[in-house]
Amino acid sequence: MGLKFEPLVTESLAKQIAQTLRQAIVDGDLKVDERLPTEPELAQRFGVSRPTIREALKRLAAQNLIRSRRGPSGGTFVNRPDSDEAQNALINMTSLLTTMGEFDLSDIAEARRELELVCVRLAAQRREQSHINSMMFELSLQKNAAMSDQDFCASDVRFHRAIVDATGNTMLRFMMSSVIEAVQPIVNLIIFRFWDKEKTIAQHERILTSIEAGDGEGAAAVIAEQMDDLRERYANAQKVRDEKA
């Protein structure tokens, strides 16, 4: 097992051990499905008690990095990462940090603008009919004047999710989950009082038309316009938040 054992400081020993083992997994020193040393062996190597090792392993298990199996062939093994679980964890943490005001709205606007420009260009090249159909369906919902503000926000999220899906890039889909599923719904509700729904619908129509035609630059121009509008709404919302603080 390719682990480096360094002296431990007074910070939580269990936390330090968990971090050491986690880093070994990330670095590939501990392979997927590899069995870890037993609790007594780890306790001896780290020079700590078995309860401390047990606590460290609980921390790793909570992150779904390891699993335990009983029986003669049992033990503690390295888990294969699950992309869906990792994505859900990313969404949940980003949502929490956004709700707590960790991110400045202007930073959110800037990041979303640049990322969506990449996505919309790729979407124009790689979109399939199912993605076009998804965007068309959301547009039909958004045009319903009786649609509630909350439902409109949810439809806006799904429209932009369809753009990301149309890129066909799994890494972008993973990264953008923190923007589309986590940040966008929260911020949409914050800025909705400044929202021009008719203009947003018109922009969505132009984005869809460009993507369907394979016109990446045309779609990017509309996204840039929409993100600039959002930046202005974010600035207004941030001003209101600062005044209330």
Coordinates of N, CA and C in Angstrom, one line a residue:
M1 N 0.9 -1.2 0.0 CA 0.0 0.0 0.0 C 0.9 1.2 0.0
G2 N 0.8 2.1 -1.0 CA 1.7 3.2 -1.2 C 1.2 4.4 -0.4
L3 N 1.3 4.3 1.0 CA 0.9 5.4 1.8 C 2.1 6.1 2.4
K4 N 2.1 7.4 2.6 CA 3.2 8.1 3.3 C 2.7 8.5 4.7
F5 N 3.4 8.0 5.7 CA 2.9 8.3 7.1 C 3.8 9.5 7.6
E6 N 3.1 10.6 7.8 CA 3.8 11.8 8.3 C 3.3 12.0 9.8
P7 N 4.1 12.8 10.6 CA 3.7 13.1 11.9 C 2.4 13.8 12.0
L8 N 1.6 13.5 13.0 CA 0.3 14.1 13.1 C 0.4 15.2 14.2
V9 N -0.5 16.2 13.9 CA -0.5 17.4 14.8 C -1.7 17.2 15.7
T10 N -2.0 18.3 16.6 CA -3.0 18.1 17.6 C -4.4 18.2 17.0
E11 N -4.6 18.6 15.8 CA -5.9 18.7 15.2 C -6.5 17.2 15.2
S12 N -7.8 17.1 15.1 CA -8.4 15.8 15.2 C -7.6 14.7 14.5
L13 N -7.2 13.7 15.2 CA -6.4 12.7 14.6 C -7.2 11.9 13.6
A14 N -8.5 11.6 13.9 CA -9.3 10.9 13.0 C -9.5 11.6 11.7
K15 N -9.6 13.0 11.8 CA -9.8 13.8 10.6 C -8.5 13.7 9.8
Q16 N -7.4 13.8 10.4 CA -6.1 13.7 9.7 C -5.9 12.4 9.0
I17 N -6.2 11.3 9.7 CA -6.1 10.0 9.1 C -7.0 9.8 7.9
A18 N -8.3 10.3 8.1 CA -9.2 10.2 7.0 C -8.7 11.0 5.8
Q19 N -8.2 12.1 6.0 CA -7.6 12.9 4.9 C -6.5 12.2 4.2
T20 N -5.6 11.6 5.0 CA -4.5 10.9 4.4 C -4.9 9.7 3.6
L21 N -5.9 9.0 4.1 CA -6.5 7.8 3.3 C -7.2 8.3 2.1
R22 N -7.9 9.4 2.2 CA -8.7 10.0 1.1 C -7.7 10.4 0.0
Q23 N -6.6 11.1 0.4 CA -5.7 11.5 -0.6 C -5.0 10.3 -1.3
A24 N -4.8 9.2 -0.6 CA -4.2 8.0 -1.2 C -5.2 7.5 -2.2
I25 N -6.5 7.6 -2.0 CA -7.5 7.1 -2.9 C -7.5 8.0 -4.1
V26 N -7.5 9.3 -3.9 CA -7.5 10.3 -5.0 C -6.2 10.1 -5.9
D27 N -5.1 9.9 -5.2 CA -3.8 9.8 -6.0 C -3.7 8.5 -6.7
G28 N -4.5 7.5 -6.3 CA -4.4 6.2 -6.9 C -3.5 5.3 -6.2
D29 N -3.0 5.7 -5.0 CA -2.1 4.8 -4.3 C -3.0 3.6 -3.7
L30 N -4.2 3.9 -3.4 CA -5.2 2.9 -3.0 C -6.1 2.7 -4.2
K31 N -6.2 1.6 -4.8 CA -7.0 1.3 -6.0 C -8.4 0.9 -5.6
V32 N -9.3 1.1 -6.6 CA -10.7 0.7 -6.4 C -10.7 -0.8 -6.1
D33 N -11.5 -1.2 -5.1 CA -11.7 -2.5 -4.7 C -10.5 -3.1 -3.9
E34 N -9.5 -2.3 -3.7 CA -8.4 -2.7 -2.8 C -8.8 -2.8 -1.4
R35 N -8.4 -3.8 -0.7 CA -8.7 -3.9 0.7 C -7.7 -3.1 1.6
L36 N -8.2 -2.3 2.5 CA -7.4 -1.6 3.4 C -6.8 -2.5 4.5
P37 N -5.8 -2.1 5.2 CA -5.3 -2.9 6.3 C -6.4 -2.9 7.4
T38 N -6.3 -3.9 8.3 CA -7.3 -4.0 9.3 C -7.2 -2.8 10.3
E39 N -8.2 -2.6 11.2 CA -8.1 -1.6 12.2 C -6.9 -1.6 13.0
P40 N -6.5 -2.8 13.6 CA -5.3 -2.9 14.4 C -4.1 -2.5 13.6
E41 N -4.0 -3.0 12.3 CA -2.8 -2.6 11.5 C -2.7 -1.1 11.3
L42 N -3.9 -0.5 11.0 CA -3.9 0.9 10.8 C -3.5 1.7 12.0
A43 N -4.1 1.2 13.2 CA -3.8 1.8 14.4 C -2.3 1.8 14.7
Q44 N -1.7 0.7 14.4 CA -0.2 0.5 14.7 C 0.6 1.4 13.8
R45 N 0.2 1.5 12.5 CA 0.9 2.3 11.5 C 0.8 3.8 11.9
F46 N -0.4 4.2 12.3 CA -0.5 5.7 12.6 C -0.2 6.0 14.0
G47 N 0.0 5.0 14.9 CA 0.3 5.2 16.3 C -0.9 5.8 17.1
V48 N -2.1 5.3 16.8 CA -3.3 5.8 17.4 C -4.1 4.6 17.9
S49 N -5.2 4.9 18.6 CA -6.1 3.9 19.1 C -7.0 3.4 18.0
R50 N -7.6 2.2 18.3 CA -8.5 1.6 17.3 C -9.8 2.5 17.2
P51 N -10.3 3.0 18.3 CA -11.5 3.9 18.1 C -11.2 5.1 17.2
T52 N -9.9 5.6 17.3 CA -9.6 6.7 16.4 C -9.6 6.3 14.9
I53 N -9.1 5.1 14.7 CA -9.1 4.6 13.3 C -10.6 4.3 12.9
R54 N -11.4 3.8 13.8 CA -12.8 3.6 13.5 C -13.5 4.9 13.1
E55 N -13.2 6.0 13.8 CA -13.8 7.2 13.5 C -13.3 7.8 12.1
A56 N -12.1 7.5 11.8 CA -11.6 8.0 10.5 C -12.2 7.2 9.4
L57 N -12.4 5.9 9.6 CA -13.1 5.1 8.6 C -14.6 5.5 8.4
K58 N -15.2 5.9 9.5 CA -16.6 6.4 9.4 C -16.7 7.6 8.6
R59 N -15.7 8.5 8.7 CA -15.7 9.7 7.9 C -15.6 9.3 6.4
L60 N -14.7 8.4 6.0 CA -14.6 8.0 4.7 C -15.8 7.3 4.1
A61 N -16.4 6.5 5.0 CA -17.7 5.8 4.6 C -18.8 6.8 4.3
A62 N -18.8 7.9 5.1 CA -19.8 8.9 4.9 C -19.7 9.6 3.6
Q63 N -18.5 9.6 3.1 CA -18.2 10.2 1.8 C -18.3 9.1 0.7
N64 N -18.7 7.9 1.0 CA -18.9 6.8 0.1 C -17.6 6.4 -0.6
L65 N -16.5 6.7 0.1 CA -15.1 6.3 -0.5 C -14.7 4.9 -0.1
I66 N -15.3 4.3 0.9 CA -15.0 3.0 1.3 C -16.3 2.2 1.6
R67 N -16.2 0.9 1.7 CA -17.3 0.0 2.1 C -16.8 -1.1 2.9
S68 N -17.6 -1.7 3.7 CA -17.2 -2.8 4.6 C -18.0 -4.0 4.2
R69 N -17.3 -5.2 4.3 CA -17.9 -6.5 4.0 C -17.5 -7.5 5.1
R70 N -18.5 -8.2 5.6 CA -18.2 -9.2 6.6 C -17.9 -10.5 6.0
G71 N -17.4 -11.4 6.9 CA -17.1 -12.8 6.5 C -15.6 -13.0 6.3
P72 N -15.3 -14.3 5.9 CA -13.9 -14.6 5.7 C -13.1 -13.8 4.7
S73 N -13.8 -13.4 3.7 CA -13.2 -12.6 2.6 C -13.6 -11.1 2.8
G74 N -14.0 -10.8 4.0 CA -14.5 -9.4 4.2 C -13.4 -8.5 4.6
G75 N -13.8 -7.3 5.0 CA -12.8 -6.2 5.3 C -13.3 -4.9 4.8
T76 N -12.5 -3.9 4.8 CA -12.8 -2.6 4.3 C -12.2 -2.3 2.9
F77 N -13.0 -1.9 2.0 CA -12.5 -1.8 0.6 C -12.7 -0.4 0.0
V78 N -11.9 -0.1 -0.9 CA -12.1 1.2 -1.6 C -13.2 1.1 -2.6
N79 N -14.1 2.1 -2.5 CA -15.3 2.1 -3.4 C -15.0 2.7 -4.7
R80 N -15.7 2.3 -5.8 CA -15.6 3.0 -7.1 C -16.5 4.2 -7.0
P81 N -16.0 5.4 -7.3 CA -16.8 6.6 -7.2 C -18.1 6.5 -8.1
D82 N -19.2 7.0 -7.6 CA -20.5 7.0 -8.3 C -20.7 8.5 -8.8
S83 N -20.7 8.7 -10.1 CA -20.8 10.0 -10.6 C -22.2 10.7 -10.2
D84 N -23.2 9.9 -10.2 CA -24.5 10.5 -9.8 C -24.5 11.0 -8.4
E85 N -23.9 10.2 -7.5 CA -23.8 10.6 -6.1 C -22.9 11.8 -5.9
A86 N -21.8 11.8 -6.7 CA -20.9 12.9 -6.6 C -21.6 14.2 -7.1
Q87 N -22.4 14.0 -8.1 CA -23.1 15.2 -8.7 C -24.1 15.7 -7.7
N88 N -24.9 14.8 -7.1 CA -25.8 15.2 -6.1 C -25.2 15.9 -4.9
A89 N -24.0 15.4 -4.5 CA -23.3 16.0 -3.4 C -22.9 17.4 -3.8
L90 N -22.4 17.6 -5.0 CA -22.0 18.9 -5.5 C -23.1 19.9 -5.6
I91 N -24.3 19.4 -6.0 CA -25.5 20.3 -6.1 C -25.9 20.7 -4.7
N92 N -25.9 19.7 -3.8 CA -26.4 20.1 -2.4 C -25.5 21.0 -1.8
M93 N -24.2 20.8 -1.9 CA -23.2 21.7 -1.2 C -23.2 23.1 -1.9
T94 N -23.3 23.2 -3.2 CA -23.4 24.5 -3.9 C -24.7 25.2 -3.5
S95 N -25.8 24.5 -3.4 CA -27.1 25.1 -3.0 C -26.9 25.7 -1.6
L96 N -26.3 24.9 -0.7 CA -26.2 25.4 0.6 C -25.3 26.7 0.7
L97 N -24.2 26.7 0.0 CA -23.3 27.8 0.0 C -23.9 29.0 -0.6
T98 N -24.7 28.8 -1.7 CA -25.4 29.9 -2.3 C -26.5 30.5 -1.4
T99 N -27.2 29.7 -0.8 CA -28.3 30.1 0.2 C -27.6 30.9 1.3
M100 N -26.5 30.6 1.7 CA -25.8 31.2 2.8 C -25.1 32.5 2.4
G101 N -25.1 32.8 1.1 CA -24.5 34.0 0.6 C -23.0 33.9 0.4
E102 N -22.5 32.7 0.2 CA -21.1 32.6 0.0 C -20.6 33.2 -1.3
F103 N -21.4 33.2 -2.3 CA -21.0 33.7 -3.6 C -21.7 35.0 -3.9
D104 N -20.9 35.9 -4.4 CA -21.4 37.2 -4.8 C -22.2 37.0 -6.1
L105 N -23.3 37.7 -6.2 CA -24.1 37.6 -7.4 C -23.4 38.0 -8.7
S106 N -22.6 39.0 -8.6 CA -21.8 39.4 -9.8 C -20.8 38.3 -10.3
D107 N -20.3 37.6 -9.3 CA -19.4 36.4 -9.6 C -20.2 35.3 -10.3
I108 N -21.4 35.1 -9.7 CA -22.2 34.0 -10.3 C -22.6 34.4 -11.7
A109 N -22.9 35.6 -12.0 CA -23.3 36.1 -13.3 C -22.1 35.9 -14.3
E110 N -20.9 36.3 -13.9 CA -19.7 36.2 -14.7 C -19.4 34.7 -15.1
A111 N -19.4 33.9 -14.0 CA -19.1 32.4 -14.3 C -20.2 31.8 -15.2
R112 N -21.4 32.1 -14.9 CA -22.5 31.5 -15.7 C -22.4 31.9 -17.2
R113 N -22.1 33.2 -17.4 CA -22.0 33.7 -18.7 C -20.9 33.0 -19.5
E114 N -19.7 32.8 -19.0 CA -18.6 32.2 -19.7 C -18.9 30.7 -19.9
L115 N -19.4 30.1 -18.9 CA -19.7 28.6 -19.1 C -20.8 28.3 -20.1
E116 N -21.8 29.2 -20.0 CA -23.0 28.9 -21.0 C -22.6 29.2 -22.4
L117 N -21.6 30.2 -22.6 CA -21.2 30.4 -24.0 C -20.5 29.2 -24.6
V118 N -19.7 28.5 -23.7 CA -19.1 27.3 -24.2 C -20.1 26.2 -24.5
C119 N -21.1 26.1 -23.6 CA -22.1 25.1 -23.8 C -23.0 25.3 -25.0
V120 N -23.4 26.5 -25.3 CA -24.3 26.8 -26.4 C -23.6 26.6 -27.7
R121 N -22.3 26.9 -27.8 CA -21.6 26.6 -29.0 C -21.5 25.1 -29.3
L122 N -21.2 24.3 -28.3 CA -21.1 22.9 -28.5 C -22.5 22.3 -28.8
A123 N -23.5 22.8 -28.1 CA -24.9 22.3 -28.3 C -25.3 22.5 -29.8
A124 N -24.9 23.6 -30.4 CA -25.3 23.9 -31.8 C -24.7 22.8 -32.7
Q125 N -23.5 22.3 -32.3 CA -22.8 21.3 -33.1 C -23.3 19.9 -32.9
R126 N -23.7 19.6 -31.7 CA -24.0 18.2 -31.3 C -25.4 17.9 -30.9
R127 N -26.3 18.9 -30.9 CA -27.7 18.6 -30.4 C -28.3 17.5 -31.2
E128 N -29.2 16.8 -30.5 CA -30.0 15.8 -31.1 C -31.5 16.3 -31.0
Q129 N -32.3 15.6 -31.7 CA -33.7 16.0 -31.8 C -34.4 16.0 -30.4
S130 N -33.9 15.1 -29.5 CA -34.5 15.0 -28.2 C -34.2 16.3 -27.4
H131 N -33.0 16.9 -27.6 CA -32.7 18.1 -26.9 C -33.5 19.3 -27.5
I132 N -33.7 19.3 -28.8 CA -34.6 20.3 -29.4 C -36.0 20.2 -28.9
N133 N -36.5 19.0 -28.8 CA -37.8 18.8 -28.3 C -38.0 19.2 -26.8
S134 N -37.0 19.0 -26.0 CA -37.0 19.4 -24.6 C -37.1 21.0 -24.5
M135 N -36.3 21.6 -25.3 CA -36.3 23.1 -25.3 C -37.7 23.7 -25.8
M136 N -38.2 23.0 -26.9 CA -39.5 23.4 -27.4 C -40.6 23.3 -26.4
F137 N -40.5 22.2 -25.7 CA -41.6 21.9 -24.7 C -41.5 23.0 -23.6
E138 N -40.3 23.3 -23.1 CA -40.2 24.3 -22.0 C -40.7 25.7 -22.5
L139 N -40.4 26.0 -23.8 CA -40.9 27.2 -24.4 C -42.4 27.3 -24.4
S140 N -43.0 26.2 -24.7 CA -44.5 26.1 -24.8 C -45.1 26.4 -23.4
L141 N -44.4 25.9 -22.4 CA -44.8 26.1 -21.0 C -44.7 27.6 -20.6
Q142 N -43.5 28.1 -21.0 CA -43.2 29.5 -20.6 C -44.2 30.5 -21.2
K143 N -44.8 30.2 -22.3 CA -45.7 31.1 -23.0 C -47.1 31.1 -22.4
N144 N -47.3 30.2 -21.4 CA -48.6 30.2 -20.7 C -48.6 31.4 -19.7
A145 N -49.5 32.3 -20.0 CA -49.5 33.5 -19.1 C -50.0 33.2 -17.7
A146 N -50.6 32.0 -17.5 CA -51.1 31.6 -16.2 C -50.0 30.9 -15.4
M147 N -48.8 30.7 -16.0 CA -47.8 30.0 -15.3 C -47.3 30.9 -14.1
S148 N -47.1 30.2 -13.0 CA -46.7 30.9 -11.8 C -45.2 31.3 -11.9
D149 N -44.8 32.2 -11.1 CA -43.4 32.7 -11.1 C -42.4 31.5 -10.8
Q150 N -42.8 30.7 -9.8 CA -42.0 29.6 -9.4 C -41.9 28.5 -10.5
D151 N -43.0 28.3 -11.2 CA -43.0 27.3 -12.3 C -42.2 27.8 -13.5
F152 N -42.2 29.1 -13.7 CA -41.5 29.7 -14.8 C -40.0 29.6 -14.5
C153 N -39.6 29.8 -13.2 CA -38.2 29.7 -12.9 C -37.7 28.2 -13.1
A154 N -38.6 27.3 -12.7 CA -38.2 25.9 -12.9 C -38.1 25.5 -14.3
S155 N -39.0 26.1 -15.2 CA -38.9 25.8 -16.6 C -37.6 26.4 -17.2
D156 N -37.3 27.6 -16.7 CA -36.0 28.2 -17.2 C -34.8 27.4 -16.9
V157 N -34.8 26.8 -15.7 CA -33.7 25.9 -15.3 C -33.7 24.7 -16.3
R158 N -34.8 24.1 -16.6 CA -34.9 22.9 -17.4 C -34.4 23.3 -18.9
F159 N -34.8 24.4 -19.3 CA -34.4 24.9 -20.7 C -32.9 24.9 -20.8
H160 N -32.2 25.5 -19.8 CA -30.8 25.6 -19.8 C -30.1 24.3 -19.5
R161 N -30.8 23.4 -18.8 CA -30.2 22.1 -18.6 C -30.2 21.3 -19.9
A162 N -31.2 21.6 -20.8 CA -31.3 20.9 -22.1 C -30.2 21.4 -22.9
I163 N -29.8 22.6 -22.8 CA -28.6 23.1 -23.6 C -27.4 22.4 -23.2
V164 N -27.2 22.3 -21.9 CA -26.0 21.6 -21.4 C -26.0 20.1 -21.8
D165 N -27.1 19.5 -21.7 CA -27.2 18.1 -22.1 C -26.9 17.9 -23.6
A166 N -27.2 19.0 -24.4 CA -27.0 18.9 -25.8 C -25.5 19.0 -26.2
T167 N -24.7 19.4 -25.3 CA -23.2 19.4 -25.6 C -22.7 18.1 -25.7
G168 N -23.3 17.1 -25.1 CA -22.8 15.7 -25.2 C -21.5 15.5 -24.4
N169 N -21.1 16.5 -23.6 CA -19.9 16.5 -22.8 C -20.2 16.1 -21.4
T170 N -19.8 15.0 -20.9 CA -20.1 14.5 -19.6 C -19.4 15.4 -18.5
M171 N -18.3 15.9 -18.8 CA -17.6 16.7 -17.8 C -18.3 18.1 -17.6
L172 N -18.7 18.6 -18.7 CA -19.5 19.9 -18.7 C -20.8 19.7 -18.0
R173 N -21.4 18.5 -18.2 CA -22.7 18.3 -17.6 C -22.5 18.1 -16.1
F174 N -21.4 17.5 -15.6 CA -21.2 17.4 -14.2 C -20.9 18.8 -13.6
M175 N -20.0 19.5 -14.2 CA -19.6 20.8 -13.7 C -20.8 21.8 -13.7
M176 N -21.6 21.8 -14.8 CA -22.7 22.7 -14.9 C -23.9 22.4 -13.9
S177 N -23.9 21.2 -13.4 CA -24.9 20.9 -12.4 C -24.9 21.8 -11.2
S178 N -23.7 22.3 -10.9 CA -23.6 23.2 -9.7 C -24.2 24.6 -10.1
V179 N -24.2 24.9 -11.4 CA -24.7 26.2 -11.9 C -26.2 26.1 -12.2
I180 N -26.6 25.1 -12.9 CA -27.9 25.0 -13.4 C -28.9 24.4 -12.3
E181 N -28.5 23.3 -11.7 CA -29.4 22.7 -10.7 C -29.3 23.4 -9.3
A182 N -28.2 23.9 -9.0 CA -28.0 24.4 -7.7 C -28.1 25.9 -7.6
V183 N -27.3 26.7 -8.3 CA -27.3 28.1 -8.2 C -28.5 28.8 -8.9
Q184 N -28.8 28.4 -10.2 CA -29.8 29.1 -11.0 C -31.2 29.1 -10.3
P185 N -31.7 28.0 -9.8 CA -33.0 28.1 -9.1 C -33.1 29.1 -8.0
I186 N -32.0 29.1 -7.2 CA -32.0 30.0 -6.0 C -32.0 31.4 -6.5
V187 N -31.0 31.7 -7.4 CA -30.9 33.1 -7.8 C -32.1 33.6 -8.6
N188 N -32.7 32.7 -9.4 CA -33.9 33.0 -10.2 C -35.0 33.6 -9.3
L189 N -35.2 33.0 -8.1 CA -36.2 33.4 -7.2 C -35.8 34.8 -6.5
I190 N -34.5 35.0 -6.4 CA -34.0 36.2 -5.8 C -34.3 37.4 -6.7
I191 N -34.0 37.2 -8.0 CA -34.0 38.3 -9.0 C -35.4 38.4 -9.7
F192 N -36.3 37.5 -9.4 CA -37.5 37.5 -10.3 C -38.3 38.8 -10.4
R193 N -38.2 39.6 -9.3 CA -38.9 40.8 -9.3 C -38.4 41.8 -10.4
F194 N -37.2 41.5 -10.9 CA -36.6 42.3 -11.9 C -36.6 41.7 -13.3
W195 N -37.4 40.6 -13.4 CA -37.4 39.7 -14.6 C -38.4 40.2 -15.6
D196 N -38.0 40.3 -16.9 CA -38.9 40.6 -18.0 C -39.1 39.2 -18.7
K197 N -40.2 38.6 -18.3 CA -40.5 37.2 -18.8 C -40.6 37.2 -20.4
E198 N -41.3 38.2 -20.9 CA -41.5 38.2 -22.4 C -40.1 38.3 -23.1
K199 N -39.2 39.1 -22.6 CA -37.9 39.2 -23.2 C -37.2 37.9 -23.1
T200 N -37.3 37.2 -21.9 CA -36.6 36.0 -21.7 C -37.1 34.9 -22.7
I201 N -38.4 34.9 -22.8 CA -39.0 33.9 -23.8 C -38.5 34.2 -25.2
A202 N -38.5 35.4 -25.6 CA -38.0 35.8 -26.9 C -36.6 35.4 -27.1
Q203 N -35.8 35.5 -26.1 CA -34.4 35.1 -26.1 C -34.3 33.6 -26.2
H204 N -35.1 32.9 -25.5 CA -35.1 31.4 -25.5 C -35.5 31.0 -27.0
E205 N -36.4 31.6 -27.6 CA -36.8 31.3 -28.9 C -35.6 31.4 -29.9
R206 N -34.9 32.5 -29.8 CA -33.8 32.8 -30.6 C -32.6 31.8 -30.4
I207 N -32.4 31.5 -29.1 CA -31.4 30.5 -28.8 C -31.8 29.1 -29.4
L208 N -33.0 28.7 -29.3 CA -33.5 27.5 -29.8 C -33.3 27.5 -31.4
T209 N -33.7 28.5 -32.0 CA -33.7 28.6 -33.5 C -32.2 28.5 -33.9
S210 N -31.3 29.1 -33.3 CA -29.9 29.1 -33.6 C -29.3 27.7 -33.4
I211 N -29.6 27.1 -32.3 CA -29.1 25.7 -32.0 C -29.6 24.7 -33.0
E212 N -30.9 24.8 -33.3 CA -31.5 23.9 -34.3 C -30.9 24.1 -35.6
A213 N -30.5 25.3 -36.0 CA -29.9 25.6 -37.3 C -28.4 25.3 -37.3
G214 N -27.8 24.9 -36.1 CA -26.4 24.6 -36.0 C -25.6 25.9 -36.0
D215 N -26.2 27.0 -35.7 CA -25.5 28.3 -35.6 C -25.0 28.6 -34.2
G216 N -23.8 28.1 -33.9 CA -23.2 28.3 -32.6 C -23.0 29.7 -32.2
E217 N -22.5 30.5 -33.2 CA -22.2 31.9 -32.9 C -23.4 32.7 -32.7
G218 N -24.5 32.4 -33.5 CA -25.7 33.1 -33.3 C -26.3 32.8 -32.0
A219 N -26.3 31.5 -31.5 CA -26.8 31.2 -30.2 C -26.0 31.8 -29.1
A220 N -24.6 31.9 -29.3 CA -23.8 32.5 -28.3 C -24.1 34.0 -28.2
A221 N -24.4 34.6 -29.3 CA -24.7 36.1 -29.2 C -26.0 36.3 -28.3
V222 N -26.9 35.4 -28.5 CA -28.2 35.6 -27.7 C -27.9 35.2 -26.2
I223 N -27.1 34.2 -26.0 CA -26.7 33.9 -24.6 C -26.0 35.0 -23.9
A224 N -25.1 35.6 -24.7 CA -24.3 36.8 -24.1 C -25.3 37.9 -23.8
E225 N -26.3 38.2 -24.6 CA -27.3 39.2 -24.4 C -28.1 38.8 -23.1
Q226 N -28.5 37.6 -23.1 CA -29.3 37.2 -21.9 C -28.5 37.2 -20.6
M227 N -27.2 36.8 -20.7 CA -26.4 36.8 -19.5 C -26.1 38.3 -19.0
D228 N -26.0 39.2 -20.0 CA -25.8 40.6 -19.7 C -27.1 41.2 -19.0
D229 N -28.2 40.8 -19.5 CA -29.5 41.1 -18.8 C -29.5 40.6 -17.4
L230 N -29.1 39.3 -17.2 CA -29.0 38.7 -15.9 C -28.1 39.4 -15.0
R231 N -26.9 39.8 -15.5 CA -25.9 40.5 -14.7 C -26.6 41.8 -14.1
E232 N -27.3 42.5 -15.0 CA -28.0 43.7 -14.5 C -29.0 43.4 -13.4
R233 N -29.8 42.3 -13.6 CA -30.7 42.0 -12.6 C -30.0 41.5 -11.3
Y234 N -28.9 40.8 -11.5 CA -28.2 40.3 -10.3 C -27.7 41.6 -9.5
A235 N -27.2 42.6 -10.3 CA -26.7 43.8 -9.6 C -27.8 44.5 -8.8
N236 N -29.0 44.5 -9.4 CA -30.1 45.1 -8.7 C -30.5 44.3 -7.4
A237 N -30.5 43.0 -7.6 CA -30.8 42.1 -6.5 C -29.7 42.2 -5.4
Q238 N -28.5 42.3 -5.8 CA -27.4 42.4 -4.8 C -27.5 43.7 -4.1
K239 N -27.9 44.8 -4.7 CA -28.1 46.1 -4.1 C -29.1 46.0 -3.0
V240 N -30.2 45.4 -3.4 CA -31.3 45.2 -2.4 C -30.8 44.4 -1.2
R241 N -30.1 43.3 -1.4 CA -29.6 42.5 -0.4 C -28.6 43.3 0.5
D242 N -27.8 44.1 -0.1 CA -26.8 44.9 0.7 C -27.5 45.9 1.6
E243 N -28.6 46.5 1.0 CA -29.4 47.5 1.8 C -30.1 46.9 3.0
K244 N -30.4 45.6 2.8 CA -31.1 44.9 3.9 C -30.2 44.4 5.0
A245 N -28.9 44.2 4.6 CA -27.9 43.6 5.5 C -27.6 44.5 6.7

